[in-house]
JSON list of C-alpha atoms in Angstrom, two decimals:
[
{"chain": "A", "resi": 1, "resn": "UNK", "atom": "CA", "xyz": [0.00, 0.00, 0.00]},
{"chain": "A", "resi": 2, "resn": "UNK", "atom": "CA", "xyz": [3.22, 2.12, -0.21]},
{"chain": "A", "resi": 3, "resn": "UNK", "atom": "CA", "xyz": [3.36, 2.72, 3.08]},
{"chain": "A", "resi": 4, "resn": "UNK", "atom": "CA", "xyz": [6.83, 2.00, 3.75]},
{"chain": "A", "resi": 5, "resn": "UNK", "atom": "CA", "xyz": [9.61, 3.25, 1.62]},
{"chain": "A", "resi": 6, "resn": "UNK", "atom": "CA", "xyz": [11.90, 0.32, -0.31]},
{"chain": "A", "resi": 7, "resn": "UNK", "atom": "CA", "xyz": [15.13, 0.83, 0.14]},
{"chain": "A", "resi": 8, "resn": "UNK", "atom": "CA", "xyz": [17.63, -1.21, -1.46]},
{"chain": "A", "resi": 9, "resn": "UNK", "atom": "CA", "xyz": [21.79, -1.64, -1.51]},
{"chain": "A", "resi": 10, "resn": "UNK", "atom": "CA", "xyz": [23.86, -1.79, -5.26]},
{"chain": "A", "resi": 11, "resn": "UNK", "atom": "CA", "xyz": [22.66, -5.97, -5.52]},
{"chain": "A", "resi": 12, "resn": "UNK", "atom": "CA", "xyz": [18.73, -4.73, -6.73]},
{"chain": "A", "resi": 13, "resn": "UNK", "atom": "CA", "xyz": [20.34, -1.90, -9.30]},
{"chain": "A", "resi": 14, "resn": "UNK", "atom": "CA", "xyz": [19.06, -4.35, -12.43]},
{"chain": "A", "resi": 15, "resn": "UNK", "atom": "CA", "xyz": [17.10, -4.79, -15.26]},
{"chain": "A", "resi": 16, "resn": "UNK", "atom": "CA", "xyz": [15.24, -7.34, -13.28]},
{"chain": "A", "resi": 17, "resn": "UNK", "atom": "CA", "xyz": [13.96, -4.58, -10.62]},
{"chain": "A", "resi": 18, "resn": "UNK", "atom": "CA", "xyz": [12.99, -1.91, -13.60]},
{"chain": "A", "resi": 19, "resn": "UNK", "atom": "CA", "xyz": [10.90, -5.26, -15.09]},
{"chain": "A", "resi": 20, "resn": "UNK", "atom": "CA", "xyz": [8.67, -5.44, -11.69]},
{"chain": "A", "resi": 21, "resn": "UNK", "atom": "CA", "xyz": [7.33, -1.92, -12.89]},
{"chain": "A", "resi": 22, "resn": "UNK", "atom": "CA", "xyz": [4.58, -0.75, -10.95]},
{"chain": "A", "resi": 23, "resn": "UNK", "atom": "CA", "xyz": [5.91, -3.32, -7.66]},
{"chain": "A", "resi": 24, "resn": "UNK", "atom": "CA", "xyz": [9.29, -1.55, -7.33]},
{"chain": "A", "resi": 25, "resn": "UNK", "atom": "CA", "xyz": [8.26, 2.21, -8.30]},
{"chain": "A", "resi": 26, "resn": "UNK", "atom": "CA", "xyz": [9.48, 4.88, -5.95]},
{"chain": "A", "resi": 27, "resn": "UNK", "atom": "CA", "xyz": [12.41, 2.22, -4.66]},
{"chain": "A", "resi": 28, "resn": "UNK", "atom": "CA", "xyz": [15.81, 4.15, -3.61]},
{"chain": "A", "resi": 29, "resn": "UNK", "atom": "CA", "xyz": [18.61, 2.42, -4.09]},
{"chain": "A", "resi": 30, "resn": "UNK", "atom": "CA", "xyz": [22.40, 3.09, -2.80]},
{"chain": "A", "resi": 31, "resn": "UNK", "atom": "CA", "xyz": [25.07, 2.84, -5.71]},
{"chain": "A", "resi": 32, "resn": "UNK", "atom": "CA", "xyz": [28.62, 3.91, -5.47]},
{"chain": "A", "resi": 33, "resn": "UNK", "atom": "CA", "xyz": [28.81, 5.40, -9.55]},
{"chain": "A", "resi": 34, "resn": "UNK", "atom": "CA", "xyz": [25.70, 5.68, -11.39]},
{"chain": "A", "resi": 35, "resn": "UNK", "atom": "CA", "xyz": [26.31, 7.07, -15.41]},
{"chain": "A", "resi": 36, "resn": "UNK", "atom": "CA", "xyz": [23.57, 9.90, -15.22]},
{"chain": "A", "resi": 37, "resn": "UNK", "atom": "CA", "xyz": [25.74, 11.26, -12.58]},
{"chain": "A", "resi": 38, "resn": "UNK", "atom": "CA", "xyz": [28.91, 10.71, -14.73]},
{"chain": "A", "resi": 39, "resn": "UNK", "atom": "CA", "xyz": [27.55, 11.27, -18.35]},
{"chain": "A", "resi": 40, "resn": "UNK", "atom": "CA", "xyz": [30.38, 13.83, -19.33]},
{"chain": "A", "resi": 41, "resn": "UNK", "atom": "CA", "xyz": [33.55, 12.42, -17.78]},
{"chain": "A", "resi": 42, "resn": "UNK", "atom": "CA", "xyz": [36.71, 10.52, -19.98]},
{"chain": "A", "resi": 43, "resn": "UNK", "atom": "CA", "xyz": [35.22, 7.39, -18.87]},
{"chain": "A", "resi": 44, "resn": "UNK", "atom": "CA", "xyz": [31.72, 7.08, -19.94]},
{"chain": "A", "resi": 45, "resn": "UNK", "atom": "CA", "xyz": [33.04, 8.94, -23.49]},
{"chain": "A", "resi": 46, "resn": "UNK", "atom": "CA", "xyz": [35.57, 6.12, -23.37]},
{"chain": "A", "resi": 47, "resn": "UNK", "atom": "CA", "xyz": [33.30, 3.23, -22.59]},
{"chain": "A", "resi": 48, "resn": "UNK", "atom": "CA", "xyz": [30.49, 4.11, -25.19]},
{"chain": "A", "resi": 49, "resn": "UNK", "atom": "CA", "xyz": [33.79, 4.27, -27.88]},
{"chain": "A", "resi": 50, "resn": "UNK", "atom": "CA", "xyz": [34.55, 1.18, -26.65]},
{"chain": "A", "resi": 51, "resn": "UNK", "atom": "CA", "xyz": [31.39, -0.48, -26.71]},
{"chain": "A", "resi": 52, "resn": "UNK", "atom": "CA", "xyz": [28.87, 1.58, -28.99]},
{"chain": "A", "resi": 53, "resn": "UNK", "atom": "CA", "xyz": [26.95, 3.95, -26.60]},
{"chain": "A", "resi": 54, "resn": "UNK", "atom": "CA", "xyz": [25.92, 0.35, -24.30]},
{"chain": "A", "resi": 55, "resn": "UNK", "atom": "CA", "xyz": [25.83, 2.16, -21.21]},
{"chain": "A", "resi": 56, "resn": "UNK", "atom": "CA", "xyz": [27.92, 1.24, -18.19]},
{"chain": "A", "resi": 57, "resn": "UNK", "atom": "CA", "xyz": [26.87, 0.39, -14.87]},
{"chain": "A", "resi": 58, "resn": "UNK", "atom": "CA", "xyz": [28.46, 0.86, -11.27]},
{"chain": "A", "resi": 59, "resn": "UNK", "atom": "CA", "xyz": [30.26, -2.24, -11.38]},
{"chain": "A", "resi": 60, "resn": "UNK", "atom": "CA", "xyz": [31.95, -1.46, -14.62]},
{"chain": "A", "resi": 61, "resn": "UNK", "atom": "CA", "xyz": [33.16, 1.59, -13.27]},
{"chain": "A", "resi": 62, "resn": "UNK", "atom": "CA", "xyz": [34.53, -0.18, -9.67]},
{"chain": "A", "resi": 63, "resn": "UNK", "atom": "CA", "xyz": [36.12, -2.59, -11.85]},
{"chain": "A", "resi": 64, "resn": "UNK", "atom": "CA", "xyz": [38.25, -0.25, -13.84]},
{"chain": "A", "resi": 65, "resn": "UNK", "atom": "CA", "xyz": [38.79, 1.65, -10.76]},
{"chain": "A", "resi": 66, "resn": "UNK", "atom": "CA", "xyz": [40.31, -1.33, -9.37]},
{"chain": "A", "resi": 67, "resn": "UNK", "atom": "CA", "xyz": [42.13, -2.45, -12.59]},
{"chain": "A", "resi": 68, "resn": "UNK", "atom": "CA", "xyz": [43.31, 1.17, -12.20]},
{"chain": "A", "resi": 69, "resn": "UNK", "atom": "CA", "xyz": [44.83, 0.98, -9.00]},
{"chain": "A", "resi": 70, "resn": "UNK", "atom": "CA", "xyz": [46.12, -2.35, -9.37]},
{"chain": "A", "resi": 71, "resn": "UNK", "atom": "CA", "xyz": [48.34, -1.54, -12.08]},
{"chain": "A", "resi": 72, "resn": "UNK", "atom": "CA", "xyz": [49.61, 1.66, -11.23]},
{"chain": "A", "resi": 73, "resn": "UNK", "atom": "CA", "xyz": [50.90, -0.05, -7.76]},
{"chain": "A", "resi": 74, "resn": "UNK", "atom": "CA", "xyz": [52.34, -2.81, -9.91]},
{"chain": "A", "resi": 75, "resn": "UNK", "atom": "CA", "xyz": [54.24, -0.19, -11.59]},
{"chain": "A", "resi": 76, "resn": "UNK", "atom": "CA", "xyz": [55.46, 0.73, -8.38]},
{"chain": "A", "resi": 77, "resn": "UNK", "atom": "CA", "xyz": [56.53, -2.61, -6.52]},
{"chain": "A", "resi": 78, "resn": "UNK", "atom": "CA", "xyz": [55.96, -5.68, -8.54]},
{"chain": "A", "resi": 79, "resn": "UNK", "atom": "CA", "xyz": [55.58, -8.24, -5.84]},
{"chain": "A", "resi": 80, "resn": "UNK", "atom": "CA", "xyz": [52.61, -9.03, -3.77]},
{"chain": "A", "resi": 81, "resn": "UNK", "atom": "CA", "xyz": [53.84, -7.18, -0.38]},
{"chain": "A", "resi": 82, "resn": "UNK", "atom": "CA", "xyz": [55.25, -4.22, -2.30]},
{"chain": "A", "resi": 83, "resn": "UNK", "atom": "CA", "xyz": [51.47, -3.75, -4.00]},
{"chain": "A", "resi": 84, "resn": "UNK", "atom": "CA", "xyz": [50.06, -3.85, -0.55]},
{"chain": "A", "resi": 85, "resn": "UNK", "atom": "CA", "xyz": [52.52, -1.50, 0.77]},
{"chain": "A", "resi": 86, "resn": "UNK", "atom": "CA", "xyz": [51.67, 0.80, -2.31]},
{"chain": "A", "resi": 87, "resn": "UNK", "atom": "CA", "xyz": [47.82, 0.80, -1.89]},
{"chain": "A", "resi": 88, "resn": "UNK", "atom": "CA", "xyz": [48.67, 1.95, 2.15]},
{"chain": "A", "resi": 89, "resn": "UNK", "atom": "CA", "xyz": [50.80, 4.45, 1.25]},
{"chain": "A", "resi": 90, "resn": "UNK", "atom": "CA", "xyz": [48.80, 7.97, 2.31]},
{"chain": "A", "resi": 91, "resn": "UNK", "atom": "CA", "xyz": [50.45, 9.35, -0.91]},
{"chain": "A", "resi": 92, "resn": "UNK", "atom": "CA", "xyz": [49.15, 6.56, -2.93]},
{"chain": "A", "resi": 93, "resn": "UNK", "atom": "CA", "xyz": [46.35, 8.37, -5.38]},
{"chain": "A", "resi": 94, "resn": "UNK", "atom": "CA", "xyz": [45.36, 7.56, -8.78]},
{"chain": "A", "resi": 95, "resn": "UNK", "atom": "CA", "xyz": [42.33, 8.91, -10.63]},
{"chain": "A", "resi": 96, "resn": "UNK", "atom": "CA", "xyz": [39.58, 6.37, -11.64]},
{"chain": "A", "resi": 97, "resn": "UNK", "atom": "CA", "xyz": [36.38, 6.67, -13.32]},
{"chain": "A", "resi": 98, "resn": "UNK", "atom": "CA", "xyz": [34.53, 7.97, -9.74]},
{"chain": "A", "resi": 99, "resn": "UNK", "atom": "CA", "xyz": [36.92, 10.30, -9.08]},
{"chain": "A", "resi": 100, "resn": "UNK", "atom": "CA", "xyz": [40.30, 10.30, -6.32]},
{"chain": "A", "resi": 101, "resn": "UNK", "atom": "CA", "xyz": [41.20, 6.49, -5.40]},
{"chain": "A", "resi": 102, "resn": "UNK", "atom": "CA", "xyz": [42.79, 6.23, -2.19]},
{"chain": "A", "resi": 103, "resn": "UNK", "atom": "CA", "xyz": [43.06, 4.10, 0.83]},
{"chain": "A", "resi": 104, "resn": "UNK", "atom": "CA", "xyz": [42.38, 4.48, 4.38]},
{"chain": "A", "resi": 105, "resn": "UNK", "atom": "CA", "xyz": [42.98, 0.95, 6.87]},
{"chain": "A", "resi": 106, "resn": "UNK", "atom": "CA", "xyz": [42.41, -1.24, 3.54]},
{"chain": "A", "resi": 107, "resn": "UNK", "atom": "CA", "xyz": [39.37, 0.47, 2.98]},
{"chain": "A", "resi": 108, "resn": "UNK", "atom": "CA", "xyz": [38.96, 3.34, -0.39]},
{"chain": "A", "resi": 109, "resn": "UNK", "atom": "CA", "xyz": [38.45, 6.49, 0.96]},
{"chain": "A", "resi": 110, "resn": "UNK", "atom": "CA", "xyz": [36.79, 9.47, 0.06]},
{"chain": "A", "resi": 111, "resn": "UNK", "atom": "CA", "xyz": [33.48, 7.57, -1.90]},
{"chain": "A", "resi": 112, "resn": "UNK", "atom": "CA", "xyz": [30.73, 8.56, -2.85]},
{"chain": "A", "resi": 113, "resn": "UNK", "atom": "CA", "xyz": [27.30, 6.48, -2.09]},
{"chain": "A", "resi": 114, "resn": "UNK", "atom": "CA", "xyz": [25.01, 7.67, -5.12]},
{"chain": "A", "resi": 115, "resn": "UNK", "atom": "CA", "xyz": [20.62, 7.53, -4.54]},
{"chain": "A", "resi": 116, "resn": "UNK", "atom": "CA", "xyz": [18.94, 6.67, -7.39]},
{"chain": "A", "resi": 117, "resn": "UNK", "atom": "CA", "xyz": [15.33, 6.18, -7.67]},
{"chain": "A", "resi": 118, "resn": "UNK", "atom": "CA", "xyz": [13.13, 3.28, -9.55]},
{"chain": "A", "resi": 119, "resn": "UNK", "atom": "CA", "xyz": [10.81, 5.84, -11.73]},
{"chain": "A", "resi": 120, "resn": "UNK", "atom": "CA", "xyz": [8.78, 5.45, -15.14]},
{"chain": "A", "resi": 121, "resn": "UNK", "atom": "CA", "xyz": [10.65, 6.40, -17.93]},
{"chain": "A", "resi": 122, "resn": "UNK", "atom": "CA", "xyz": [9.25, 9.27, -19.76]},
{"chain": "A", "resi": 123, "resn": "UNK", "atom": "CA", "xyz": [10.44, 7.81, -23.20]},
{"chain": "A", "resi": 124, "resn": "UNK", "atom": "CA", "xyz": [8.33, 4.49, -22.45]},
{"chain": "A", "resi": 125, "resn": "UNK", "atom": "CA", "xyz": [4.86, 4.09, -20.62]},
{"chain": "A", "resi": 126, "resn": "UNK", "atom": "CA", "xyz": [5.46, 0.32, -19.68]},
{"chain": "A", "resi": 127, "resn": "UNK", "atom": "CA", "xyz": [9.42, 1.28, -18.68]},
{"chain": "A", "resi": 128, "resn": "UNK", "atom": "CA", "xyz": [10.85, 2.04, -15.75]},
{"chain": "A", "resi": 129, "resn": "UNK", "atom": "CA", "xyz": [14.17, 3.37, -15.05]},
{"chain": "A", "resi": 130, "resn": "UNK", "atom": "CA", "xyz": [16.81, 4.13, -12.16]},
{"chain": "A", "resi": 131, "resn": "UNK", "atom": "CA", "xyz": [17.09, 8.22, -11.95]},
{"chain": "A", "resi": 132, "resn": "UNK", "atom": "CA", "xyz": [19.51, 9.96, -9.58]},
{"chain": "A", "resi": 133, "resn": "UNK", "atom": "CA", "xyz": [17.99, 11.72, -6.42]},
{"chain": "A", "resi": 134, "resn": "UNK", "atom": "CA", "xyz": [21.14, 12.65, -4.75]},
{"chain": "A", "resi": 135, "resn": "UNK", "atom": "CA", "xyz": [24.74, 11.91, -4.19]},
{"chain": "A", "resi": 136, "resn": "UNK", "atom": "CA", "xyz": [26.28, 11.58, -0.30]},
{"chain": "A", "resi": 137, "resn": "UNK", "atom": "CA", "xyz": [30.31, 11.74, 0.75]},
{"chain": "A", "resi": 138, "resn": "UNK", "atom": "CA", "xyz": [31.07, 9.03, 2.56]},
{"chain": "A", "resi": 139, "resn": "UNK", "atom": "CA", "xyz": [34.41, 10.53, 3.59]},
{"chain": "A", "resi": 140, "resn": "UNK", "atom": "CA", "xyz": [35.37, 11.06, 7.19]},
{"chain": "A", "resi": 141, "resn": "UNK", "atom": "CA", "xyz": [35.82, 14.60, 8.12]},
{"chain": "A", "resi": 142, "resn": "UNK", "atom": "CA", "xyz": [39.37, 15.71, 8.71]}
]
């Protein structure tokens, strides 16, 4: 009876919930990148280059983040220990496709948790579609 509000984490952001239409409308869901947030930046432009405007999704973009990050402390120290010791370093920082990566206590630092809604898309009326409502810092303050 939409009495309560759905709220779900970044394992419901699929097709599968936008197919429940009517069930799911109004649903916020918690994302760490979301592409309507991100339409302008090197990495969507790259991505739709790469793979004929098929839009991304958050896990794309964690992936190359951590492909990202990965490699550049390879460059650094080639073994496994010399990696780790990279990714602790407080001057370790490499930019990714949602923003600053860094590392605080094995954990990234400085993300971003993205809302995005479950709302009928105005192109379609049997579509629904996930629309950003607001983007929160998950950073610590300093």
């Amino acid at each position: 009876s939409k009495r309560l509000s759905l709220l779900g984490g970044d394992d419901v952001y699929t097709p599968e919930i936008l197919k429940k239409g009517k069930q799911t409308n109004g649903m916020v869901v918690a994302i760490p990148w979301d592409i309507d947030n991100n339409r302008m930046s090197d990495f969507t432009r790259q991505s739709n280059e790469l793979w004929g405007n098929h839009d991304v999704n958050w896990r794309t973009a964690m992936s190359y983040d951590a492909t990202k990050a990965l490699i550049a402390a390879i460059q650094r120290n080639p073994t496994r220990e010399g990696v780790q010791q990279v990714l602790a370093k407080n001057d370790f920082s490499i930019e990714g496709a949602s923003g600053n990566i860094r590392f605080s206590n094995g954990d990234r630092s400085d993300a971003t948790i993205q809302l995005v809604k479950v709302v009928p898309d105005p192109g379609f009326s049997t579509s629904y579609d996930f629309v950003p409502i607001e983007t929160v810092n998950t950073a610590a303050p300093r």
